[in-house]
Coordinates of C-alpha atoms in Angstrom, one line a residue:
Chain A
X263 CA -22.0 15.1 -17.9
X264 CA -20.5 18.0 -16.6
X265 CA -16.6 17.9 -16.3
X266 CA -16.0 17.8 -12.5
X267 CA -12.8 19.2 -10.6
X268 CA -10.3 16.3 -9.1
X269 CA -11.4 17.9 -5.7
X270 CA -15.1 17.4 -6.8
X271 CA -14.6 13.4 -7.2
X272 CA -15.4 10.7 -4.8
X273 CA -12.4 8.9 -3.3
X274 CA -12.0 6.2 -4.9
X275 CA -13.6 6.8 -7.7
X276 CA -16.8 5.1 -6.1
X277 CA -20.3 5.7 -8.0
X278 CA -22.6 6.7 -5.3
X279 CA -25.9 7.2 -7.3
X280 CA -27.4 4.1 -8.8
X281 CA -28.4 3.6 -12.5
X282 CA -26.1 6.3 -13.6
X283 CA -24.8 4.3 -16.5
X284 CA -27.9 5.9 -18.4
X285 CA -26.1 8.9 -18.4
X286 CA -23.1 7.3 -20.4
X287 CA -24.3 7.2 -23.6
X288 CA -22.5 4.6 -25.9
X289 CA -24.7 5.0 -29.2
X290 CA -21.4 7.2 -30.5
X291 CA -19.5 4.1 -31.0
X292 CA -22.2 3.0 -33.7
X293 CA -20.7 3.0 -37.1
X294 CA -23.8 1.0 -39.0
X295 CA -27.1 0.1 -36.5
X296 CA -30.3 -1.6 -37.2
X297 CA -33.4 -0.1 -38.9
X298 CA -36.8 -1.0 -37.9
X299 CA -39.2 -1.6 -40.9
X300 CA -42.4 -1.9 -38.5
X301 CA -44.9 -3.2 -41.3
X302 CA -42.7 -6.4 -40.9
X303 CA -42.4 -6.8 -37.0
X304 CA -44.6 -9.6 -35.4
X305 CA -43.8 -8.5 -32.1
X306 CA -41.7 -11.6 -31.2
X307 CA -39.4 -9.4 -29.2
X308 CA -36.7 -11.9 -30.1
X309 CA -34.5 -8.8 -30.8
X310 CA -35.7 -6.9 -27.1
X311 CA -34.2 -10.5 -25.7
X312 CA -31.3 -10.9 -27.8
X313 CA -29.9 -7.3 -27.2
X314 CA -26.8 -7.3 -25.2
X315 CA -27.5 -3.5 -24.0
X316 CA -31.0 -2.3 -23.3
X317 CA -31.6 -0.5 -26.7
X318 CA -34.7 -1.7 -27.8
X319 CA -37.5 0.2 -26.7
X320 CA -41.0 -2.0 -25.8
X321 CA -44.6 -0.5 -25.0
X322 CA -47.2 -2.5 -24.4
X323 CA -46.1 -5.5 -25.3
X324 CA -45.0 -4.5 -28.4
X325 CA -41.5 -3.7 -30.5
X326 CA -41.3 0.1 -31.0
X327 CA -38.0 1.3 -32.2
X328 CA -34.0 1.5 -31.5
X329 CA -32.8 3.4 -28.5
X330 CA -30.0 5.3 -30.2
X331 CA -28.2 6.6 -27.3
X332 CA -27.2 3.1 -26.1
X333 CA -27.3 0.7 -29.3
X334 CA -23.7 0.4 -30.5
X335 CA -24.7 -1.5 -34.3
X336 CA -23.5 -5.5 -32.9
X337 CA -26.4 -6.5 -35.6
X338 CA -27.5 -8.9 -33.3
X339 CA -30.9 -7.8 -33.1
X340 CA -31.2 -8.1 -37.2
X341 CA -29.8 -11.5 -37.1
X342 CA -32.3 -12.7 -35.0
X343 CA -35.4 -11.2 -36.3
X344 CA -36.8 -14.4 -37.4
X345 CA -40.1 -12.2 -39.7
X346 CA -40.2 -13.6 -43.1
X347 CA -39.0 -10.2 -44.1
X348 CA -37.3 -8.8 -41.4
X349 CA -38.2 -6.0 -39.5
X350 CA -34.8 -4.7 -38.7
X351 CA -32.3 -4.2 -41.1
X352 CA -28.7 -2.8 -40.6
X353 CA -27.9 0.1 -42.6
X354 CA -26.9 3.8 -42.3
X355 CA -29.3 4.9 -39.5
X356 CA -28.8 8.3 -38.2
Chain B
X75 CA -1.6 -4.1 32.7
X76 CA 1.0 -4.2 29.7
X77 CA 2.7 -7.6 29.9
X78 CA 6.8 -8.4 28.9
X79 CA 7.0 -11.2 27.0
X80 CA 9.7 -12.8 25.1
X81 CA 8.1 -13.0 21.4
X82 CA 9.3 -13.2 17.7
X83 CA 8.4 -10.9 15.5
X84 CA 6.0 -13.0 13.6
X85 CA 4.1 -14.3 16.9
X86 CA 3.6 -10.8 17.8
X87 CA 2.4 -9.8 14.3
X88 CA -0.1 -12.7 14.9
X89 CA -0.6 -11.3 18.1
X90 CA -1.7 -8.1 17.0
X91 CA -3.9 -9.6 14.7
X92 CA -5.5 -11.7 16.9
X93 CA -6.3 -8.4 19.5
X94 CA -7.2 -6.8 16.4
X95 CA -9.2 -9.2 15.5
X96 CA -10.2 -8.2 12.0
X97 CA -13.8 -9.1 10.1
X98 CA -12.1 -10.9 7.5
X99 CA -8.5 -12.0 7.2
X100 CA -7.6 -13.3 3.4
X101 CA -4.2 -14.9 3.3
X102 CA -1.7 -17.5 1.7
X103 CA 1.2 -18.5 3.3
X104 CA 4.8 -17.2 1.8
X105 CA 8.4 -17.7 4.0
X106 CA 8.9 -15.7 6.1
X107 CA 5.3 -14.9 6.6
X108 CA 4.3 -18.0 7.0
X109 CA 4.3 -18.2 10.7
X110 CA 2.2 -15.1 11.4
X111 CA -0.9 -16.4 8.9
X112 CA -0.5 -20.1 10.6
X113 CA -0.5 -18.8 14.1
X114 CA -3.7 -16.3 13.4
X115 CA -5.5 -19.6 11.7
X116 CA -5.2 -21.3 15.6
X117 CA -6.5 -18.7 16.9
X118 CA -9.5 -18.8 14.3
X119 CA -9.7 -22.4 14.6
X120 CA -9.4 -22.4 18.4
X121 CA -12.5 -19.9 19.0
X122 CA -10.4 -17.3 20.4
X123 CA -11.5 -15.0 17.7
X124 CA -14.4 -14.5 15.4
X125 CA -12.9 -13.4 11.9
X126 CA -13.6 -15.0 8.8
X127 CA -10.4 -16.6 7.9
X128 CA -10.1 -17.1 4.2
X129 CA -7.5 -19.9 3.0
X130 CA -6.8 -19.0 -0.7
X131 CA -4.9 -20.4 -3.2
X132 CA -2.6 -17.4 -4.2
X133 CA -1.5 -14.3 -2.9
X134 CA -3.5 -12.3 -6.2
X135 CA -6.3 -13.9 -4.5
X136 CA -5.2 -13.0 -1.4
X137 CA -5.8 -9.5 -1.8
X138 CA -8.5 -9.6 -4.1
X139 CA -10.8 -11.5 -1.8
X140 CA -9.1 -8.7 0.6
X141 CA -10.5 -6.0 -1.4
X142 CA -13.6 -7.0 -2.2
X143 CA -14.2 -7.6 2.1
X144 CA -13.1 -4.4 2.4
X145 CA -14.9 -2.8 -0.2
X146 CA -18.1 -4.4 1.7
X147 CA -17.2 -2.7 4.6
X148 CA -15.3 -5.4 6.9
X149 CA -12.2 -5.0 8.7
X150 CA -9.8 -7.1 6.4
X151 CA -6.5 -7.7 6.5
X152 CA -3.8 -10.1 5.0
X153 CA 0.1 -10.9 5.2
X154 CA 2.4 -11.7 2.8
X155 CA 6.6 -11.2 1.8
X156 CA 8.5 -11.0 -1.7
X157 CA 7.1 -12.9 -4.1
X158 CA 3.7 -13.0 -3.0
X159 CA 3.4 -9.6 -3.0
X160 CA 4.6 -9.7 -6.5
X161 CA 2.1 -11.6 -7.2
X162 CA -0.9 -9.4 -5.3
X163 CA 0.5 -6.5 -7.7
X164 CA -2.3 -6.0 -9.8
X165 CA -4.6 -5.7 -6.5
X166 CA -2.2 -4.0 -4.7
X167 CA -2.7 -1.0 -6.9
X168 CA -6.3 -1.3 -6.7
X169 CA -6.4 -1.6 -3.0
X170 CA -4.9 1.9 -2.7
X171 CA -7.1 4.0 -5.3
X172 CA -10.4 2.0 -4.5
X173 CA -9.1 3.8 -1.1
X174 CA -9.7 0.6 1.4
X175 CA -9.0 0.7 4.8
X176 CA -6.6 -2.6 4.2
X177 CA -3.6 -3.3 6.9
X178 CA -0.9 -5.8 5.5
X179 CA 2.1 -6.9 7.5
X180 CA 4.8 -7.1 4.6
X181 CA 7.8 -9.4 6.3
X182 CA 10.7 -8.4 3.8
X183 CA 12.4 -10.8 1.8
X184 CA 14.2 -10.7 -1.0
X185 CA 12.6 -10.8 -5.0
X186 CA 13.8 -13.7 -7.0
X187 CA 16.1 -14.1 -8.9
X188 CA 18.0 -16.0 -7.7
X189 CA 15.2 -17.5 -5.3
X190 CA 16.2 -16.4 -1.7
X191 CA 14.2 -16.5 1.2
X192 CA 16.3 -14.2 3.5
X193 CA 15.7 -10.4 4.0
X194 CA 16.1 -7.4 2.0
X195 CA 13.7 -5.0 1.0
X196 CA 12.9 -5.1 -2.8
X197 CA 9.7 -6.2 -1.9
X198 CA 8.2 -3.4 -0.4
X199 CA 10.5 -1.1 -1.9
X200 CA 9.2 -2.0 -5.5
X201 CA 5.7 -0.9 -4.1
X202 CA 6.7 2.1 -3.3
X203 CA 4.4 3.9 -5.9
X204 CA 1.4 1.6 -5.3
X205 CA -0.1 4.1 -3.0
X206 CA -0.1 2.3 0.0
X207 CA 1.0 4.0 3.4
X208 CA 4.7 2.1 4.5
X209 CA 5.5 2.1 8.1
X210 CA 8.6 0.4 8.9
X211 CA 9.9 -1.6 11.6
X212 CA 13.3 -2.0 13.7
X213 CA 12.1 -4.8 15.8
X214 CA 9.8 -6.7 16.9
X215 CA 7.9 -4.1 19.6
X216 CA 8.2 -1.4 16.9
X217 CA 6.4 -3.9 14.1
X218 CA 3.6 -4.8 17.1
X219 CA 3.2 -1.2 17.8
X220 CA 3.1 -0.4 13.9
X221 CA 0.3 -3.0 13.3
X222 CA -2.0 -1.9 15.6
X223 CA -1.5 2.2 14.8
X224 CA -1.7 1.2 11.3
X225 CA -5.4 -0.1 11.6
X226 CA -6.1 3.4 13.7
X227 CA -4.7 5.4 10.6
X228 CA -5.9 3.1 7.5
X229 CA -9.4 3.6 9.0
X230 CA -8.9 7.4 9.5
X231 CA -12.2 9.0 8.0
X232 CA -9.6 11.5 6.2
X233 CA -6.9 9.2 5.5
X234 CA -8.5 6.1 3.9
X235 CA -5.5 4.0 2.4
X236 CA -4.0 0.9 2.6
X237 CA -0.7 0.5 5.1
X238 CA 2.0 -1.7 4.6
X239 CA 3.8 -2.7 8.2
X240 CA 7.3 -3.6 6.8
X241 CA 9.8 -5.6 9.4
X242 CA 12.8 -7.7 8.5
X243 CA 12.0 -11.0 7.3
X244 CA 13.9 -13.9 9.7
X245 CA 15.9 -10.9 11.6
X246 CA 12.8 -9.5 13.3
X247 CA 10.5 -12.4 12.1
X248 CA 12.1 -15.3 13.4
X249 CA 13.9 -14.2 16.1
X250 CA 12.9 -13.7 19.9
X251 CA 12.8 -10.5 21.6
X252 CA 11.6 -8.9 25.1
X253 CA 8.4 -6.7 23.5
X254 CA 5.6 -5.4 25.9
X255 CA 1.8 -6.2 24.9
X256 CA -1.0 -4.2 25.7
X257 CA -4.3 -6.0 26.9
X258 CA -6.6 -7.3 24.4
X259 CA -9.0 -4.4 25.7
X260 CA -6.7 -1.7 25.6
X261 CA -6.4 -2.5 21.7
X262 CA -9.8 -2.6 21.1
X263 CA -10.4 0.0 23.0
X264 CA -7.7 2.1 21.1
X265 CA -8.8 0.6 17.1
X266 CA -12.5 1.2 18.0
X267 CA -15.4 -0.6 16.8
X268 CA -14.9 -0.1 12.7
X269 CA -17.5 2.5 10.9
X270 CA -16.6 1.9 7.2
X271 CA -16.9 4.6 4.7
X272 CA -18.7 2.9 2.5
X273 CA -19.9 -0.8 2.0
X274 CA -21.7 -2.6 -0.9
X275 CA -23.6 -4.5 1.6
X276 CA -25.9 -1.4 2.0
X277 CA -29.2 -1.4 -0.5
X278 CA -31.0 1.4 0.5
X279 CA -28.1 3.1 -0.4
X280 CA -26.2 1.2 -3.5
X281 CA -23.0 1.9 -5.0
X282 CA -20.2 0.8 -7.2
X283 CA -17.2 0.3 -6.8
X284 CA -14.1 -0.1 -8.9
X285 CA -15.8 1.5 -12.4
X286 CA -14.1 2.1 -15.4
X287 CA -12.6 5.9 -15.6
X288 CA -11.0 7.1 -18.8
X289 CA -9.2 9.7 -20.5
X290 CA -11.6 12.2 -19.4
X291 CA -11.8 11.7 -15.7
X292 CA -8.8 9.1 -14.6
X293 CA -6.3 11.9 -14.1
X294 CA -8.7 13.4 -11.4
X295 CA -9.2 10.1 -9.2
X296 CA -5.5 9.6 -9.2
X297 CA -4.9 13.7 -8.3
X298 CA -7.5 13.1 -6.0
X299 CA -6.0 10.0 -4.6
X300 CA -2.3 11.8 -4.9
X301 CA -3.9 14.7 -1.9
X302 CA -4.9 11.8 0.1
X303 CA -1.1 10.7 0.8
X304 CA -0.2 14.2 1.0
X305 CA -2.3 14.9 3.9
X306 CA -2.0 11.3 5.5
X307 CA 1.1 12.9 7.1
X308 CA -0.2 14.4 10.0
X309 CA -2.7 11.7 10.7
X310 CA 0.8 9.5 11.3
X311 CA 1.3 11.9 14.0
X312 CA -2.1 12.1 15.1
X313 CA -2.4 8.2 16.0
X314 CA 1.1 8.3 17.3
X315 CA 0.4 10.5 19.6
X316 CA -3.3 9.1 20.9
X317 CA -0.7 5.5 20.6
X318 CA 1.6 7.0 23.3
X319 CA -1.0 7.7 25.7
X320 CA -1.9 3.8 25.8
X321 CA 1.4 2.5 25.0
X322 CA 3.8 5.2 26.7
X323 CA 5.9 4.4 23.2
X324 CA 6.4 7.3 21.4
X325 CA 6.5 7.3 17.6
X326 CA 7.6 10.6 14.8
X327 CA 7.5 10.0 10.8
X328 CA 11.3 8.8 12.2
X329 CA 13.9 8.2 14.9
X330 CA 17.0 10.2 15.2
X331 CA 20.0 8.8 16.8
X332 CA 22.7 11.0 18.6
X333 CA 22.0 13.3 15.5
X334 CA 21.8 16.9 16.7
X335 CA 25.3 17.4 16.9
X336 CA 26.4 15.1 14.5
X337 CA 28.9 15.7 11.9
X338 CA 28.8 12.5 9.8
X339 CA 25.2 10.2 9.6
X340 CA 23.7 7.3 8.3
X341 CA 20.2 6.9 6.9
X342 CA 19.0 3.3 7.2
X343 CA 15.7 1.2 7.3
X344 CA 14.5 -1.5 9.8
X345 CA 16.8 -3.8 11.6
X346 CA 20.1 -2.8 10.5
X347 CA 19.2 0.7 12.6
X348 CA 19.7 -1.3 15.8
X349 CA 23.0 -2.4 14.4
X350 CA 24.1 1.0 13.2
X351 CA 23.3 2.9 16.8
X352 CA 25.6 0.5 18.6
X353 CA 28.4 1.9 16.3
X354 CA 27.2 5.2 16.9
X355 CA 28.0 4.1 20.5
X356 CA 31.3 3.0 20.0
X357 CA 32.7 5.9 17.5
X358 CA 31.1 8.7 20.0
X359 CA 33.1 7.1 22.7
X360 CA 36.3 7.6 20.5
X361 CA 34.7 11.1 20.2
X362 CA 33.9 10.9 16.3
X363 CA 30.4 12.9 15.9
X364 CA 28.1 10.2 14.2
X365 CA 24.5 10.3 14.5
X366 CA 21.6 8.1 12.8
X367 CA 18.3 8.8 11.3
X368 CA 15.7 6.1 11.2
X369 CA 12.8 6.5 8.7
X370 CA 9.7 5.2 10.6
X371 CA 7.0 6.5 7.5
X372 CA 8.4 5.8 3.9
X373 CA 5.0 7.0 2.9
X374 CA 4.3 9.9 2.8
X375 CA 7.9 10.6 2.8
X376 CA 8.7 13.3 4.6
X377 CA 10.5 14.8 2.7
X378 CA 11.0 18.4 4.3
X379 CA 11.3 17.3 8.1
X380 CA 14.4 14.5 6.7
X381 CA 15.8 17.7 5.3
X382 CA 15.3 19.7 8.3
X383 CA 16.5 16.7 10.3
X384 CA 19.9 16.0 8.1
X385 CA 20.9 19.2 6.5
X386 CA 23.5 20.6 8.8
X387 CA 25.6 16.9 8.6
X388 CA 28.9 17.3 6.3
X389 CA 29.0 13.8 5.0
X390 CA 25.5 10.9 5.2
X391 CA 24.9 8.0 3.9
X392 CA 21.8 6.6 2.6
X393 CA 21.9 2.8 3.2
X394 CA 19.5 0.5 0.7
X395 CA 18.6 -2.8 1.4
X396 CA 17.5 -3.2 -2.1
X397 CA 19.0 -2.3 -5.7
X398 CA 17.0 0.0 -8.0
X399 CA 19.4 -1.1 -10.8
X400 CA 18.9 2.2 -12.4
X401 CA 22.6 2.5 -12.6
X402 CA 22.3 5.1 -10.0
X403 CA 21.3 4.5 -6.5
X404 CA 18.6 2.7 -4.5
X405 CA 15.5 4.0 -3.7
X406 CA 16.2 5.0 -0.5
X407 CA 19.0 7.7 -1.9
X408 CA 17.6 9.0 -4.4
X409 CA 14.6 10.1 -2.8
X410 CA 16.6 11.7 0.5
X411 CA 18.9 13.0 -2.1
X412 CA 16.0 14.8 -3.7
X413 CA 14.7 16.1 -0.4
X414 CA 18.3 17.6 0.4
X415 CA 19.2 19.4 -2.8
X416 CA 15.5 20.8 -2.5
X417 CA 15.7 21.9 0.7
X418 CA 19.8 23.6 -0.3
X419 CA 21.3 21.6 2.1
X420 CA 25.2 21.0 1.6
X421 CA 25.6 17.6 2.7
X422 CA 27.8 15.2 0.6
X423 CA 26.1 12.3 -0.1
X424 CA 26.7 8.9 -0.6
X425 CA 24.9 5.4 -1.3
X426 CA 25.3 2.4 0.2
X427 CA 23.6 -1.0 -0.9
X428 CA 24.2 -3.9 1.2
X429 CA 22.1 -6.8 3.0
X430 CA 21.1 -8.0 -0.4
X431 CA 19.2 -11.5 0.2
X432 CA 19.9 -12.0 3.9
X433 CA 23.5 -10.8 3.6
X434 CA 24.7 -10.3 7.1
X435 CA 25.6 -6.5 8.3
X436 CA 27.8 -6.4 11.3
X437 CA 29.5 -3.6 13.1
X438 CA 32.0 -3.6 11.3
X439 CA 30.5 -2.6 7.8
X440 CA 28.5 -0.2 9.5
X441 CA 31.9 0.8 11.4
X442 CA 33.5 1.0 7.0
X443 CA 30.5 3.5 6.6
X444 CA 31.3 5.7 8.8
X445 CA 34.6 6.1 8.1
X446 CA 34.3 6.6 4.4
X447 CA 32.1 9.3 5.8
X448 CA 35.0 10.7 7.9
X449 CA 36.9 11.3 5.0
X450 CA 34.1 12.3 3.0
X451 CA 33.6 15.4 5.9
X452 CA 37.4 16.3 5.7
X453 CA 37.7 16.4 2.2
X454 CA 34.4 17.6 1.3
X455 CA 34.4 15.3 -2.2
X456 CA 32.4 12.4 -2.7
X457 CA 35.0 10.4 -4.2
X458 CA 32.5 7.7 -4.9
X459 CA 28.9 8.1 -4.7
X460 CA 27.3 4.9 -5.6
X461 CA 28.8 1.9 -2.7
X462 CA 28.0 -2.4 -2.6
X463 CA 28.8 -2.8 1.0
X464 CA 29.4 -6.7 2.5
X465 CA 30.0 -8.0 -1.1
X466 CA 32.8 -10.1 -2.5
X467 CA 35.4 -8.6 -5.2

């Protein structure tokens, strides 16, 4: 986000444009995240449920990777991944 | 037709209220603000008026459910004294940078310890830096007249903030007075139908409110917010003006008191002004020079028309009805003080605190002030700058 003036703000600090919490990126506060191994994913989307943020990304029905912009590394999402060998992992992602 | 009526000041803040008639009024009952939430709730009860009259069970609730009507876009209002507006602090703060259009009658009363119920002004005084606007009251017509320009200037477009009508708790709030009242209609009439700003109720057109702003954008929103009091000044002026037209009252940021051509003055809040002219009375009858100055706005404070006001005095005091226990001076003095030495002014200065907890002022302290000021003038040395006045040795 650009830096804005104090002039440039809404009083009040209200947000006026809705959904902009997309543009606050939070994956920087990541210091280990999940990887996804997807020869071992059955497409439960137990982790898509389970994540407290919005981070893992679904098409069709099916589980297709970590949204690193938003995912902060709670490990949730490989907890939960009930695959007999799991399909995420946490490790040193990028 | 105005109408003359013999009122407290609590009945007429109620009154106010109730011509007012606000969307949503949020309030817990605190001495010596009981009486104004109890009388609006008859009025609620009894059908004269349709606001949503919100019983909660603190005063941190009080202005939080306060806040979040306002924030929807209703007309909301609340009362409290001392230690419930202690208690509303957290909120209090919010109140003024969310920038809501709140109007709170604050009836002053002294902050525990030791629990006191009478007047001073520590209450409103410690929220001095919340952000809210403070207009303050002598009596009973001036704290009617303050509520209802208050709502005009909270809701101004440019102004948006949160005013705090401060009167005397028990002196102004508990005794009886001949006040005039203006016609329900000429109130609504003068406060308008109430176009908020902004409302959460709208969803073609959401918003939030009250986000999270940190190190790299909370400075702006409180710069931002900072501007907003600095030009609320002559928005005071604006709506005391359109005010007169209805009212025939006229209003300033204060009132000045046989000043002009005064050599010695005092500086004093609320009720004890009343107090203080009728010694101005008696001493320019003896043909001493005193004069007053009453500050009407606390904030903004105006600091450059006090200066402008005051500066050609030889001696003032600055009198606080509340302790800043800096192991300076109260509130009050410091910031005139301030205003004076900026403005080059050689005026000697001294402080007086007195009326702690209800401690009565008569004519006679105020008569001691002045002549400490007398000899202040003919000296020119302030022999002591920092004065308890009305307390036992």
């Amino acid at each position: 986000m650009t830096a804005k003036g104090w002039r440039d703000t809404v009083p009040g600090g209200w947000i006026k444009e809705a959904g902009n919490a997309l543009e606050y990126k939070t994956g920087s506060w990541r210091s280990i995240g999940p990887v996804f191994i997807p020869e071992n994913c059955i497409n439960c989307l137990f982790c898509w449920a389970f994540c407290p943020d919005d981070a893992i990304m679904v098409k069709d029905g099916k589980m297709v990777g970590v949204n690193y912009d938003y995912c902060k590394g709670c490990g949730i999402c490989a907890r939960e991944c009930p695959a007999k060998n799991k399909a995420l992992v946490m490790g040193e992602e990028g | 037709m105005a109408q003359k009526v013999a009122i407290t000041g609590n009945e007429a803040v109620a009154l106010a209220m109730k011509q007012i008639n606000p969307d949503v009024v949020a309030a817990y009952p605190i001495t010596p603000q009981t009486e104004i939430v109890q009388i609006f709730s008859t009025y609620v009860n009894n059908g004269l008026i349709d606001t949503e009259f919100v019983t909660v069970e603190s005063e941190h609730s009080a202005m939080s459910a306060t806040v979040g009507a306002a924030s929807a876009g209703a007309r909301a209002m609340t009362a409290t004294s001392a230690n419930g507006l202690a208690l509303m602090w957290e909120i209090v703060y919010i109140a003024a940078s969310n920038r809501l259009p709140i109007v709170m009658p604050v009836v002053n009363r002294a902050l525990s310890g030791p629990i006191n119920i009478h007047c001073d002004h520590s209450d409103a005084m410690g929220a001095r830096d919340s952000g809210w606007i403070q207009l303050w009251s002598e009596n009973t017509q001036e704290a009617y007249d303050n509520m209802i320009q208050a709502v005009r200037l909270a809701e101004n477009p440019n102004v948006q903030l949160p005013v705090m009508v401060c009167m005397d708790g028990f002196i102004i709030s508990h005794a009886m007075e001949n006040a005039e009242v203006l016609p329900d209609e000429v109130v609504r009439e003068f406060i308008g139908d109430y176009t908020p700003q902004k409302t959460l109720l709208d969803k073609e057109n959401p918003v939030t409110a009250g986000p999270l702003a940190f190190t790299d954008s909370y400075f702006e929103f409180k710069r931002a917010q900072a501007e907003a009091m600095i030009q609320a000044k002559p928005y005071v002026l604006e709506v005391a003006r359109e005010y007169a037209k209805v009212s025939g009252r006229e209003y300033g940021l204060f009132e000045t008191y046989k000043l002009e051509d005064a050599e010695v003055g005092i500086v004093v809040l609320g009720s004890t002004a009343g107090t203080a002219k009728n010694v101005v009375d008696k001493l320019r009858g003896q043909g001493f020079k005193a004069g007053l100055l009453k500050p009407r706005v606390f904030r903004p404070f105006p600091a450059e028309e006090l200066a402008t006001a005051l500066g050609h005095l030889k001696a003032l005091a600055v009198m606080d009805r509340a302790d800043s226990f800096n192991a300076f001076s109260g509130p009050l003095f410091a910031e005139i003080t301030a205003a004076m030495y900026d403005s080059g002014a050689q005026t000697k200065i001294v402080n007086y605190i007195y009326g702690l907890g209800g401690r009565d002022v008569g004519l006679g302290d105020i008569e001691k002030v002045y002549g400490h000021l007398a000899r202040i003038a003919e000296s020119g040395k302030v022999d002591q700058r920092l004065n308890y006045l009305g307390v036992r040795e």
